[in-house]
Amino acid sequence: MADRNPAPDTPELRERWGAFAFTDENRARADRHIAKYPEGRQRSAVMPLLDLAQRQVGEETGTQGWLPLPVIEYVADYLDMPVIRVLEVASFYFMYNLVPVGKFHVQVCGTTPCMLRGSDDIIAACKKRGMVKGGVSEDGLWTLTEVECMGNCATAPMVQINDGNYEDLTPERLDAVLDALAAGEQPREGTQEPGRHTSEPSGGPTTLRDMVDANHDYRGEW
Amino acid sequence: MPTVTVDGREIEVPDGATVLQACELAGKEIPRFCYHERLSIAGNCRMCLVEVKPGPPKPQASCALPATEGQEIRTDSQMVKTAREGVMEFLLINHPLDCPICDQGGECDLQDQSMAYGRGGTRYRANKRAVTEKYMGPLIKTVMTRCIHCTRCVRFSEEIAGVDEIGAVGRGEDMQITTYLEHAAEHELSANVIDLCPVGALTSRPYAFEARPWELKKTLSIDVSDAVGANIRLDSRGREVMRALPRINDDVNEEWISDKARYQVDGLTRRRLDKVYMRKKGKLQPASWDEAFKAIAKQLKSDKSSIAAIAGDLVDCETMFAARALLNACGSGLLEGRQTGMDYDTSNLAAVNFNSTFAGIESADAILIVGSHVRWEAPLVNVRLRKAVKRGAKVFVVGPEWETTFPATFLGTDLAVLNDLPTEVAEVFDTADKPAVIVGGASLKGAHGKALALASGWGAEFNVLHTTAARMGSLMLGYARKGGIADIAEAAPRVLLALGADEMNYEPFADSLKVYIGHHGDKGAHAADIVLPAASYAEKDGTYVNTEGRVQFAEKAVFAPGDAREDWTILRALADALKVEVGFDSFVELQSAMIAAVPALGEEGLADYGELPKPDAKAKAEGSIDAYPIADFYLTNPIARASATMQRCSQELLHGEELAEAAE
């Protein structure tokens, strides 16, 4: 697991983020989330609001975004709840970054199916490109994190980079994706296997074969 | 009322009871760490596993399982034993084996329960988890590696104290209990988490490494730091009180006490008066008892009745009665207990009593607080108010704003607002089923009559919240002049007996011989001409009456230091010196004389003050409240002022920001 302690509370951090406030657009979104819950239960909206805040920080810093303490305090204040309760949530969920991340947050799945399909090679390929676990690479582009199952076992191994999943990876395919991202292009998300569409069985269907061309009534065959 | 079978015994349990409670009713002890009667159910320690049929064929956490009709519960099966042993083994995986250097040792739930369910040795070979200490303020010492994540402290601060500051940060193995950025826990009940902690993760910082529980003599006592009269247990070793812990009394303090009640005891050994002092050439010099008594007798030679007594905030009823007996024998009735000069009407004690009772205020549905900073004046009443608000009560406060732990509306500092309450406020009280009015010390002068009239108009319970432990007792013993302390000053007594009176202004008594009978070298002793060293609440038996008129008895835990004597013996000796007869020679005689004079003091429990007086419909509230009587929660009485812990709390928790600024 990466370091889940919040970034230290320094005067520089306060100076940089002390004046954080939602943009008008995000404020409207935040209020829409709050309105989902009954009166007096506005703190239920803490998770979407933290996400909004993280994204806004991301926009301001040109990264995936993270949650500096003043921003956590802002969210607590916005929802009129104790800061410690917001920090509990922010530190519980892995998707909230508590320390600065690079422009691309490369989250490599290292759970068993991905590991069996070669996630170790993926991590090695990432490290070869200068990525460090839990830190930002020298060029400011990359942050590497090893995460637990992302639910893409059928197309293992996979990485999640910011909001996109890249699956069926080999070190070469990963390099292609990362090169494209570094060059400012948007590579195709999803499986990287040529000819594969999504997470359907590779090598053609193994069940319901008669359904491939036309609708087939199986009921008589049960 | 479901009927369940516990280990073959059929019992009926109340609706809504849990399986754990059912087992307790059946007399079975269920081990637990996270479950606590007064907190919400967390169900995360898994120690309370039992076997329940019908249900899945696996052990169930009894604390979070409702008892239902026809359940068959087994607490003694092999499955239960094995399951609990498994849980215990997991809990101990990361728990350090440092009981010999842990302050919780000897009174530790984990230690006790591991005797029943623990293995002889560990099977764990990997590295244990270690957690850095967390700073939680001057009162709470943390050793977070010992924490088993029961979250009792988190639930206490959120639910009971109402100050959300402790939380569980991180998840899984990385979960850590901490305050936000390790700020100190800043509320008046913070140290109760020490009692709640089932292991040694949160222990008492001032008491760290002081004593082991089995070395301590336990004495049942009553707290004197405020007028709540919390039931406490004084743990002493030799001649020193080591610590104060709450006792359970659902009518008074439930099982909490304020930080001041808990930690002022270290003031009992500091700044003590342990010798007789007399002022000679403007300076207090050590003297003998004889000398002092002779000087007092000499002063009273011409007119024996020219003697007055002022009772302080911490004195017990016996002391006050002994002084009253002495004064009466001298032919004087100059008694006063309200040191700050208040002169409210005391002809009917029901009008100056907390009539709802603390337990009763919980069920009020509209509460008007007039001039009381409840959080500081009576932290344990504040807990009750919070409970009432949780049940839907609306609270309105007249007075300067303070940080409430529940939603409350402040109506300004001008007491005149009571004469013409805003419509929406008046409407709340008109329609409330069980309204209550609480009048604090700050408004007794300006709004007592009006508040009484309002309460009777609404059919509301009328309450006065005093701030001192001696107050109701002193009023019952007649320590109240019509004009208050000014009356005494006007009478210009030749001798003024100050019974631990440290909050009063001694200037009007410049010509009197001021005899201070008390235990701490505080304001009273500084102003006195003669200082007679007496006993504090821990060093004498005594009766106290709390603000709801509850008579309670405290026992003597230790002996007073040096030459100090129990107060009544000093007054008895003084009677001999003055050659008057007071009618008692022993504490028992004194007590029975007191009970004969005021029978209510002889019975523990609520004193009956009769009906409330008829309110004066024309009463008007006037004036405004500029400040509450308590300026510094931690330093309200001479014991607390002498306590290093309380001084540190005051500096750090109340004036921390100022100090930090000064340092810059």
PDB file of N, CA, C and O in Angstrom, chain B residues 540-595:
ATOM      1  N   LYS B 540     -11.914  14.632  54.545  1.00  0.00           N
ATOM      2  CA  LYS B 540     -12.911  14.614  55.611  1.00  0.00           C
ATOM      3  C   LYS B 540     -14.185  13.964  55.097  1.00  0.00           C
ATOM      4  O   LYS B 540     -14.470  13.999  53.895  1.00  0.00           O
ATOM      5  N   ASP B 541     -14.925  13.374  56.022  1.00  0.00           N
ATOM      6  CA  ASP B 541     -16.266  12.922  55.691  1.00  0.00           C
ATOM      7  C   ASP B 541     -17.134  14.150  55.542  1.00  0.00           C
ATOM      8  O   ASP B 541     -16.909  15.165  56.208  1.00  0.00           O
ATOM      9  N   GLY B 542     -18.136  14.079  54.708  1.00  0.00           N
ATOM     10  CA  GLY B 542     -18.974  15.256  54.599  1.00  0.00           C
ATOM     11  C   GLY B 542     -20.197  15.017  53.729  1.00  0.00           C
ATOM     12  O   GLY B 542     -20.235  14.093  52.920  1.00  0.00           O
ATOM     13  N   THR B 543     -21.181  15.862  53.945  1.00  0.00           N
ATOM     14  CA  THR B 543     -22.411  15.789  53.169  1.00  0.00           C
ATOM     15  C   THR B 543     -22.417  16.941  52.168  1.00  0.00           C
ATOM     16  O   THR B 543     -22.077  18.067  52.521  1.00  0.00           O
ATOM     17  N   TYR B 544     -22.772  16.643  50.938  1.00  0.00           N
ATOM     18  CA  TYR B 544     -22.875  17.682  49.920  1.00  0.00           C
ATOM     19  C   TYR B 544     -24.253  17.611  49.288  1.00  0.00           C
ATOM     20  O   TYR B 544     -24.843  16.545  49.188  1.00  0.00           O
ATOM     21  N   VAL B 545     -24.745  18.760  48.874  1.00  0.00           N
ATOM     22  CA  VAL B 545     -26.041  18.807  48.202  1.00  0.00           C
ATOM     23  C   VAL B 545     -25.812  19.401  46.828  1.00  0.00           C
ATOM     24  O   VAL B 545     -25.261  20.497  46.714  1.00  0.00           O
ATOM     25  N   ASN B 546     -26.202  18.691  45.800  1.00  0.00           N
ATOM     26  CA  ASN B 546     -25.930  19.225  44.475  1.00  0.00           C
ATOM     27  C   ASN B 546     -27.049  20.162  44.033  1.00  0.00           C
ATOM     28  O   ASN B 546     -28.020  20.390  44.764  1.00  0.00           O
ATOM     29  N   THR B 547     -26.923  20.692  42.833  1.00  0.00           N
ATOM     30  CA  THR B 547     -27.830  21.760  42.423  1.00  0.00           C
ATOM     31  C   THR B 547     -29.263  21.273  42.236  1.00  0.00           C
ATOM     32  O   THR B 547     -30.192  22.054  42.215  1.00  0.00           O
ATOM     33  N   GLU B 548     -29.470  19.959  42.114  1.00  0.00           N
ATOM     34  CA  GLU B 548     -30.843  19.459  42.037  1.00  0.00           C
ATOM     35  C   GLU B 548     -31.361  19.098  43.423  1.00  0.00           C
ATOM     36  O   GLU B 548     -32.411  18.466  43.545  1.00  0.00           O
ATOM     37  N   GLY B 549     -30.617  19.466  44.470  1.00  0.00           N
ATOM     38  CA  GLY B 549     -31.069  19.197  45.835  1.00  0.00           C
ATOM     39  C   GLY B 549     -30.847  17.758  46.244  1.00  0.00           C
ATOM     40  O   GLY B 549     -31.561  17.222  47.082  1.00  0.00           O
ATOM     41  N   ARG B 550     -29.829  17.129  45.637  1.00  0.00           N
ATOM     42  CA  ARG B 550     -29.554  15.737  45.964  1.00  0.00           C
ATOM     43  C   ARG B 550     -28.506  15.680  47.073  1.00  0.00           C
ATOM     44  O   ARG B 550     -27.403  16.168  46.926  1.00  0.00           O
ATOM     45  N   VAL B 551     -28.892  15.103  48.185  1.00  0.00           N
ATOM     46  CA  VAL B 551     -27.985  15.001  49.332  1.00  0.00           C
ATOM     47  C   VAL B 551     -27.099  13.780  49.133  1.00  0.00           C
ATOM     48  O   VAL B 551     -27.600  12.686  48.906  1.00  0.00           O
ATOM     49  N   GLN B 552     -25.795  14.000  49.175  1.00  0.00           N
ATOM     50  CA  GLN B 552     -24.872  12.890  48.954  1.00  0.00           C
ATOM     51  C   GLN B 552     -23.763  12.940  49.983  1.00  0.00           C
ATOM     52  O   GLN B 552     -23.406  14.002  50.473  1.00  0.00           O
ATOM     53  N   PHE B 553     -23.232  11.788  50.289  1.00  0.00           N
ATOM     54  CA  PHE B 553     -22.254  11.682  51.357  1.00  0.00           C
ATOM     55  C   PHE B 553     -20.900  11.259  50.799  1.00  0.00           C
ATOM     56  O   PHE B 553     -20.816  10.323  50.014  1.00  0.00           O
ATOM     57  N   ALA B 554     -19.872  11.990  51.183  1.00  0.00           N
ATOM     58  CA  ALA B 554     -18.523  11.666  50.720  1.00  0.00           C
ATOM     59  C   ALA B 554     -17.699  11.170  51.890  1.00  0.00           C
ATOM     60  O   ALA B 554     -17.880  11.612  53.015  1.00  0.00           O
ATOM     61  N   GLU B 555     -16.801  10.247  51.591  1.00  0.00           N
ATOM     62  CA  GLU B 555     -15.984   9.694  52.662  1.00  0.00           C
ATOM     63  C   GLU B 555     -14.561  10.236  52.607  1.00  0.00           C
ATOM     64  O   GLU B 555     -14.098  10.727  51.589  1.00  0.00           O
ATOM     65  N   LYS B 556     -13.901  10.088  53.739  1.00  0.00           N
ATOM     66  CA  LYS B 556     -12.540  10.587  53.873  1.00  0.00           C
ATOM     67  C   LYS B 556     -11.569   9.600  53.226  1.00  0.00           C
ATOM     68  O   LYS B 556     -11.599   8.412  53.516  1.00  0.00           O
ATOM     69  N   ALA B 557     -10.739  10.100  52.325  1.00  0.00           N
ATOM     70  CA  ALA B 557      -9.812   9.214  51.628  1.00  0.00           C
ATOM     71  C   ALA B 557      -8.431   9.220  52.273  1.00  0.00           C
ATOM     72  O   ALA B 557      -7.811   8.180  52.427  1.00  0.00           O
ATOM     73  N   VAL B 558      -7.950  10.388  52.621  1.00  0.00           N
ATOM     74  CA  VAL B 558      -6.590  10.497  53.170  1.00  0.00           C
ATOM     75  C   VAL B 558      -6.600  11.472  54.343  1.00  0.00           C
ATOM     76  O   VAL B 558      -7.609  12.127  54.616  1.00  0.00           O
ATOM     77  N   PHE B 559      -5.469  11.591  55.017  1.00  0.00           N
ATOM     78  CA  PHE B 559      -5.354  12.552  56.114  1.00  0.00           C
ATOM     79  C   PHE B 559      -4.852  13.877  55.579  1.00  0.00           C
ATOM     80  O   PHE B 559      -4.077  13.924  54.629  1.00  0.00           O
ATOM     81  N   ALA B 560      -5.276  14.931  56.219  1.00  0.00           N
ATOM     82  CA  ALA B 560      -4.816  16.258  55.819  1.00  0.00           C
ATOM     83  C   ALA B 560      -3.337  16.399  56.173  1.00  0.00           C
ATOM     84  O   ALA B 560      -2.853  15.770  57.106  1.00  0.00           O
ATOM     85  N   PRO B 561      -2.607  17.213  55.407  1.00  0.00           N
ATOM     86  CA  PRO B 561      -1.162  17.313  55.631  1.00  0.00           C
ATOM     87  C   PRO B 561      -0.820  18.180  56.848  1.00  0.00           C
ATOM     88  O   PRO B 561      -1.576  19.071  57.231  1.00  0.00           O
ATOM     89  N   GLY B 562       0.332  17.925  57.421  1.00  0.00           N
ATOM     90  CA  GLY B 562       0.885  18.784  58.478  1.00  0.00           C
ATOM     91  C   GLY B 562      -0.053  18.962  59.654  1.00  0.00           C
ATOM     92  O   GLY B 562      -0.655  18.008  60.150  1.00  0.00           O
ATOM     93  N   ASP B 563      -0.197  20.215  60.061  1.00  0.00           N
ATOM     94  CA  ASP B 563      -1.028  20.539  61.210  1.00  0.00           C
ATOM     95  C   ASP B 563      -2.496  20.672  60.853  1.00  0.00           C
ATOM     96  O   ASP B 563      -3.314  20.982  61.724  1.00  0.00           O
ATOM     97  N   ALA B 564      -2.811  20.500  59.602  1.00  0.00           N
ATOM     98  CA  ALA B 564      -4.195  20.734  59.182  1.00  0.00           C
ATOM     99  C   ALA B 564      -5.134  19.756  59.879  1.00  0.00           C
ATOM    100  O   ALA B 564      -4.789  18.594  60.121  1.00  0.00           O
ATOM    101  N   ARG B 565      -6.306  20.245  60.234  1.00  0.00           N
ATOM    102  CA  ARG B 565      -7.307  19.447  60.935  1.00  0.00           C
ATOM    103  C   ARG B 565      -8.603  19.472  60.140  1.00  0.00           C
ATOM    104  O   ARG B 565      -8.831  20.361  59.337  1.00  0.00           O
ATOM    105  N   GLU B 566      -9.456  18.520  60.449  1.00  0.00           N
ATOM    106  CA  GLU B 566     -10.783  18.584  59.837  1.00  0.00           C
ATOM    107  C   GLU B 566     -11.485  19.833  60.341  1.00  0.00           C
ATOM    108  O   GLU B 566     -11.388  20.183  61.521  1.00  0.00           O
ATOM    109  N   ASP B 567     -12.229  20.463  59.451  1.00  0.00           N
ATOM    110  CA  ASP B 567     -12.767  21.791  59.746  1.00  0.00           C
ATOM    111  C   ASP B 567     -13.575  21.842  61.048  1.00  0.00           C
ATOM    112  O   ASP B 567     -13.461  22.773  61.819  1.00  0.00           O
ATOM    113  N   TRP B 568     -14.419  20.802  61.235  1.00  0.00           N
ATOM    114  CA  TRP B 568     -15.314  20.884  62.390  1.00  0.00           C
ATOM    115  C   TRP B 568     -14.535  20.872  63.692  1.00  0.00           C
ATOM    116  O   TRP B 568     -14.915  21.526  64.659  1.00  0.00           O
ATOM    117  N   THR B 569     -13.379  20.172  63.719  1.00  0.00           N
ATOM    118  CA  THR B 569     -12.605  20.135  64.958  1.00  0.00           C
ATOM    119  C   THR B 569     -12.029  21.510  65.269  1.00  0.00           C
ATOM    120  O   THR B 569     -11.916  21.906  66.441  1.00  0.00           O
ATOM    121  N   ILE B 570     -11.688  22.243  64.223  1.00  0.00           N
ATOM    122  CA  ILE B 570     -11.165  23.598  64.435  1.00  0.00           C
ATOM    123  C   ILE B 570     -12.257  24.474  65.050  1.00  0.00           C
ATOM    124  O   ILE B 570     -12.029  25.207  66.026  1.00  0.00           O
ATOM    125  N   LEU B 571     -13.456  24.343  64.493  1.00  0.00           N
ATOM    126  CA  LEU B 571     -14.560  25.180  64.988  1.00  0.00           C
ATOM    127  C   LEU B 571     -14.928  24.769  66.415  1.00  0.00           C
ATOM    128  O   LEU B 571     -15.280  25.606  67.248  1.00  0.00           O
ATOM    129  N   ARG B 572     -14.837  23.466  66.677  1.00  0.00           N
ATOM    130  CA  ARG B 572     -15.138  22.982  68.032  1.00  0.00           C
ATOM    131  C   ARG B 572     -14.123  23.537  69.029  1.00  0.00           C
ATOM    132  O   ARG B 572     -14.474  23.994  70.126  1.00  0.00           O
ATOM    133  N   ALA B 573     -12.848  23.542  68.627  1.00  0.00           N
ATOM    134  CA  ALA B 573     -11.799  24.071  69.510  1.00  0.00           C
ATOM    135  C   ALA B 573     -11.967  25.572  69.704  1.00  0.00           C
ATOM    136  O   ALA B 573     -11.751  26.108  70.799  1.00  0.00           O
ATOM    137  N   LEU B 574     -12.380  26.223  68.631  1.00  0.00           N
ATOM    138  CA  LEU B 574     -12.600  27.676  68.714  1.00  0.00           C
ATOM    139  C   LEU B 574     -13.724  27.975  69.703  1.00  0.00           C
ATOM    140  O   LEU B 574     -13.667  28.969  70.455  1.00  0.00           O
ATOM    141  N   ALA B 575     -14.750  27.084  69.709  1.00  0.00           N
ATOM    142  CA  ALA B 575     -15.861  27.279  70.650  1.00  0.00           C
ATOM    143  C   ALA B 575     -15.337  27.252  72.081  1.00  0.00           C
ATOM    144  O   ALA B 575     -15.745  28.070  72.919  1.00  0.00           O
ATOM    145  N   ASP B 576     -14.404  26.340  72.348  1.00  0.00           N
ATOM    146  CA  ASP B 576     -13.813  26.292  73.688  1.00  0.00           C
ATOM    147  C   ASP B 576     -13.067  27.584  73.986  1.00  0.00           C
ATOM    148  O   ASP B 576     -13.159  28.135  75.073  1.00  0.00           O
ATOM    149  N   ALA B 577     -12.306  28.057  72.981  1.00  0.00           N
ATOM    150  CA  ALA B 577     -11.532  29.270  73.191  1.00  0.00           C
ATOM    151  C   ALA B 577     -12.452  30.461  73.473  1.00  0.00           C
ATOM    152  O   ALA B 577     -12.113  31.364  74.232  1.00  0.00           O
ATOM    153  N   LEU B 578     -13.608  30.461  72.849  1.00  0.00           N
ATOM    154  CA  LEU B 578     -14.556  31.565  73.049  1.00  0.00           C
ATOM    155  C   LEU B 578     -15.463  31.308  74.246  1.00  0.00           C
ATOM    156  O   LEU B 578     -16.330  32.117  74.558  1.00  0.00           O
ATOM    157  N   LYS B 579     -15.279  30.133  74.856  1.00  0.00           N
ATOM    158  CA  LYS B 579     -16.065  29.746  76.025  1.00  0.00           C
ATOM    159  C   LYS B 579     -17.558  29.742  75.732  1.00  0.00           C
ATOM    160  O   LYS B 579     -18.361  30.307  76.455  1.00  0.00           O
ATOM    161  N   VAL B 580     -17.924  29.116  74.613  1.00  0.00           N
ATOM    162  CA  VAL B 580     -19.351  28.917  74.319  1.00  0.00           C
ATOM    163  C   VAL B 580     -19.582  27.417  74.111  1.00  0.00           C
ATOM    164  O   VAL B 580     -18.647  26.643  73.892  1.00  0.00           O
ATOM    165  N   GLU B 581     -20.851  27.029  74.162  1.00  0.00           N
ATOM    166  CA  GLU B 581     -21.227  25.627  74.061  1.00  0.00           C
ATOM    167  C   GLU B 581     -21.863  25.394  72.698  1.00  0.00           C
ATOM    168  O   GLU B 581     -22.844  26.052  72.336  1.00  0.00           O
ATOM    169  N   VAL B 582     -21.305  24.480  71.868  1.00  0.00           N
ATOM    170  CA  VAL B 582     -21.907  24.251  70.544  1.00  0.00           C
ATOM    171  C   VAL B 582     -22.728  22.960  70.504  1.00  0.00           C
ATOM    172  O   VAL B 582     -23.510  22.763  69.570  1.00  0.00           O
ATOM    173  N   GLY B 583     -22.557  22.104  71.479  1.00  0.00           N
ATOM    174  CA  GLY B 583     -23.449  20.953  71.564  1.00  0.00           C
ATOM    175  C   GLY B 583     -22.986  19.714  70.821  1.00  0.00           C
ATOM    176  O   GLY B 583     -23.776  18.821  70.559  1.00  0.00           O
ATOM    177  N   PHE B 584     -21.707  19.633  70.451  1.00  0.00           N
ATOM    178  CA  PHE B 584     -21.229  18.373  69.870  1.00  0.00           C
ATOM    179  C   PHE B 584     -19.747  18.225  70.186  1.00  0.00           C
ATOM    180  O   PHE B 584     -19.013  19.212  70.277  1.00  0.00           O
ATOM    181  N   ASP B 585     -19.362  16.980  70.401  1.00  0.00           N
ATOM    182  CA  ASP B 585     -17.954  16.714  70.704  1.00  0.00           C
ATOM    183  C   ASP B 585     -17.335  15.745  69.721  1.00  0.00           C
ATOM    184  O   ASP B 585     -16.140  15.477  69.766  1.00  0.00           O
ATOM    185  N   SER B 586     -18.149  15.166  68.872  1.00  0.00           N
ATOM    186  CA  SER B 586     -17.606  14.236  67.886  1.00  0.00           C
ATOM    187  C   SER B 586     -18.309  14.483  66.555  1.00  0.00           C
ATOM    188  O   SER B 586     -19.337  15.172  66.500  1.00  0.00           O
ATOM    189  N   PHE B 587     -17.746  13.883  65.524  1.00  0.00           N
ATOM    190  CA  PHE B 587     -18.347  14.080  64.211  1.00  0.00           C
ATOM    191  C   PHE B 587     -19.763  13.506  64.168  1.00  0.00           C
ATOM    192  O   PHE B 587     -20.663  14.094  63.582  1.00  0.00           O
ATOM    193  N   VAL B 588     -19.938  12.389  64.843  1.00  0.00           N
ATOM    194  CA  VAL B 588     -21.261  11.760  64.845  1.00  0.00           C
ATOM    195  C   VAL B 588     -22.283  12.671  65.531  1.00  0.00           C
ATOM    196  O   VAL B 588     -23.386  12.869  65.044  1.00  0.00           O
ATOM    197  N   GLU B 589     -21.852  13.246  66.646  1.00  0.00           N
ATOM    198  CA  GLU B 589     -22.761  14.160  67.350  1.00  0.00           C
ATOM    199  C   GLU B 589     -23.074  15.378  66.478  1.00  0.00           C
ATOM    200  O   GLU B 589     -24.208  15.847  66.424  1.00  0.00           O
ATOM    201  N   LEU B 590     -22.019  15.867  65.823  1.00  0.00           N
ATOM    202  CA  LEU B 590     -22.214  17.025  64.943  1.00  0.00           C
ATOM    203  C   LEU B 590     -23.221  16.679  63.855  1.00  0.00           C
ATOM    204  O   LEU B 590     -24.157  17.433  63.582  1.00  0.00           O
ATOM    205  N   GLN B 591     -23.026  15.494  63.278  1.00  0.00           N
ATOM    206  CA  GLN B 591     -23.903  15.116  62.180  1.00  0.00           C
ATOM    207  C   GLN B 591     -25.342  14.966  62.659  1.00  0.00           C
ATOM    208  O   GLN B 591     -26.272  15.427  62.002  1.00  0.00           O
ATOM    209  N   SER B 592     -25.518  14.334  63.833  1.00  0.00           N
ATOM    210  CA  SER B 592     -26.907  14.159  64.274  1.00  0.00           C
ATOM    211  C   SER B 592     -27.521  15.495  64.657  1.00  0.00           C
ATOM    212  O   SER B 592     -28.721  15.710  64.445  1.00  0.00           O
ATOM    213  N   ALA B 593     -26.696  16.415  65.190  1.00  0.00           N
ATOM    214  CA  ALA B 593     -27.235  17.750  65.486  1.00  0.00           C
ATOM    215  C   ALA B 593     -27.660  18.427  64.183  1.00  0.00           C
ATOM    216  O   ALA B 593     -28.712  19.076  64.108  1.00  0.00           O
ATOM    217  N   MET B 594     -26.859  18.247  63.147  1.00  0.00           N
ATOM    218  CA  MET B 594     -27.177  18.867  61.862  1.00  0.00           C
ATOM    219  C   MET B 594     -28.476  18.280  61.294  1.00  0.00           C
ATOM    220  O   MET B 594     -29.348  19.010  60.821  1.00  0.00           O
ATOM    221  N   ILE B 595     -28.594  16.955  61.399  1.00  0.00           N
ATOM    222  CA  ILE B 595     -29.785  16.311  60.847  1.00  0.00           C
ATOM    223  C   ILE B 595     -31.015  16.700  61.659  1.00  0.00           C
ATOM    224  O   ILE B 595     -32.105  16.887  61.105  1.00  0.00           O
TER     225      ILE B 595
END
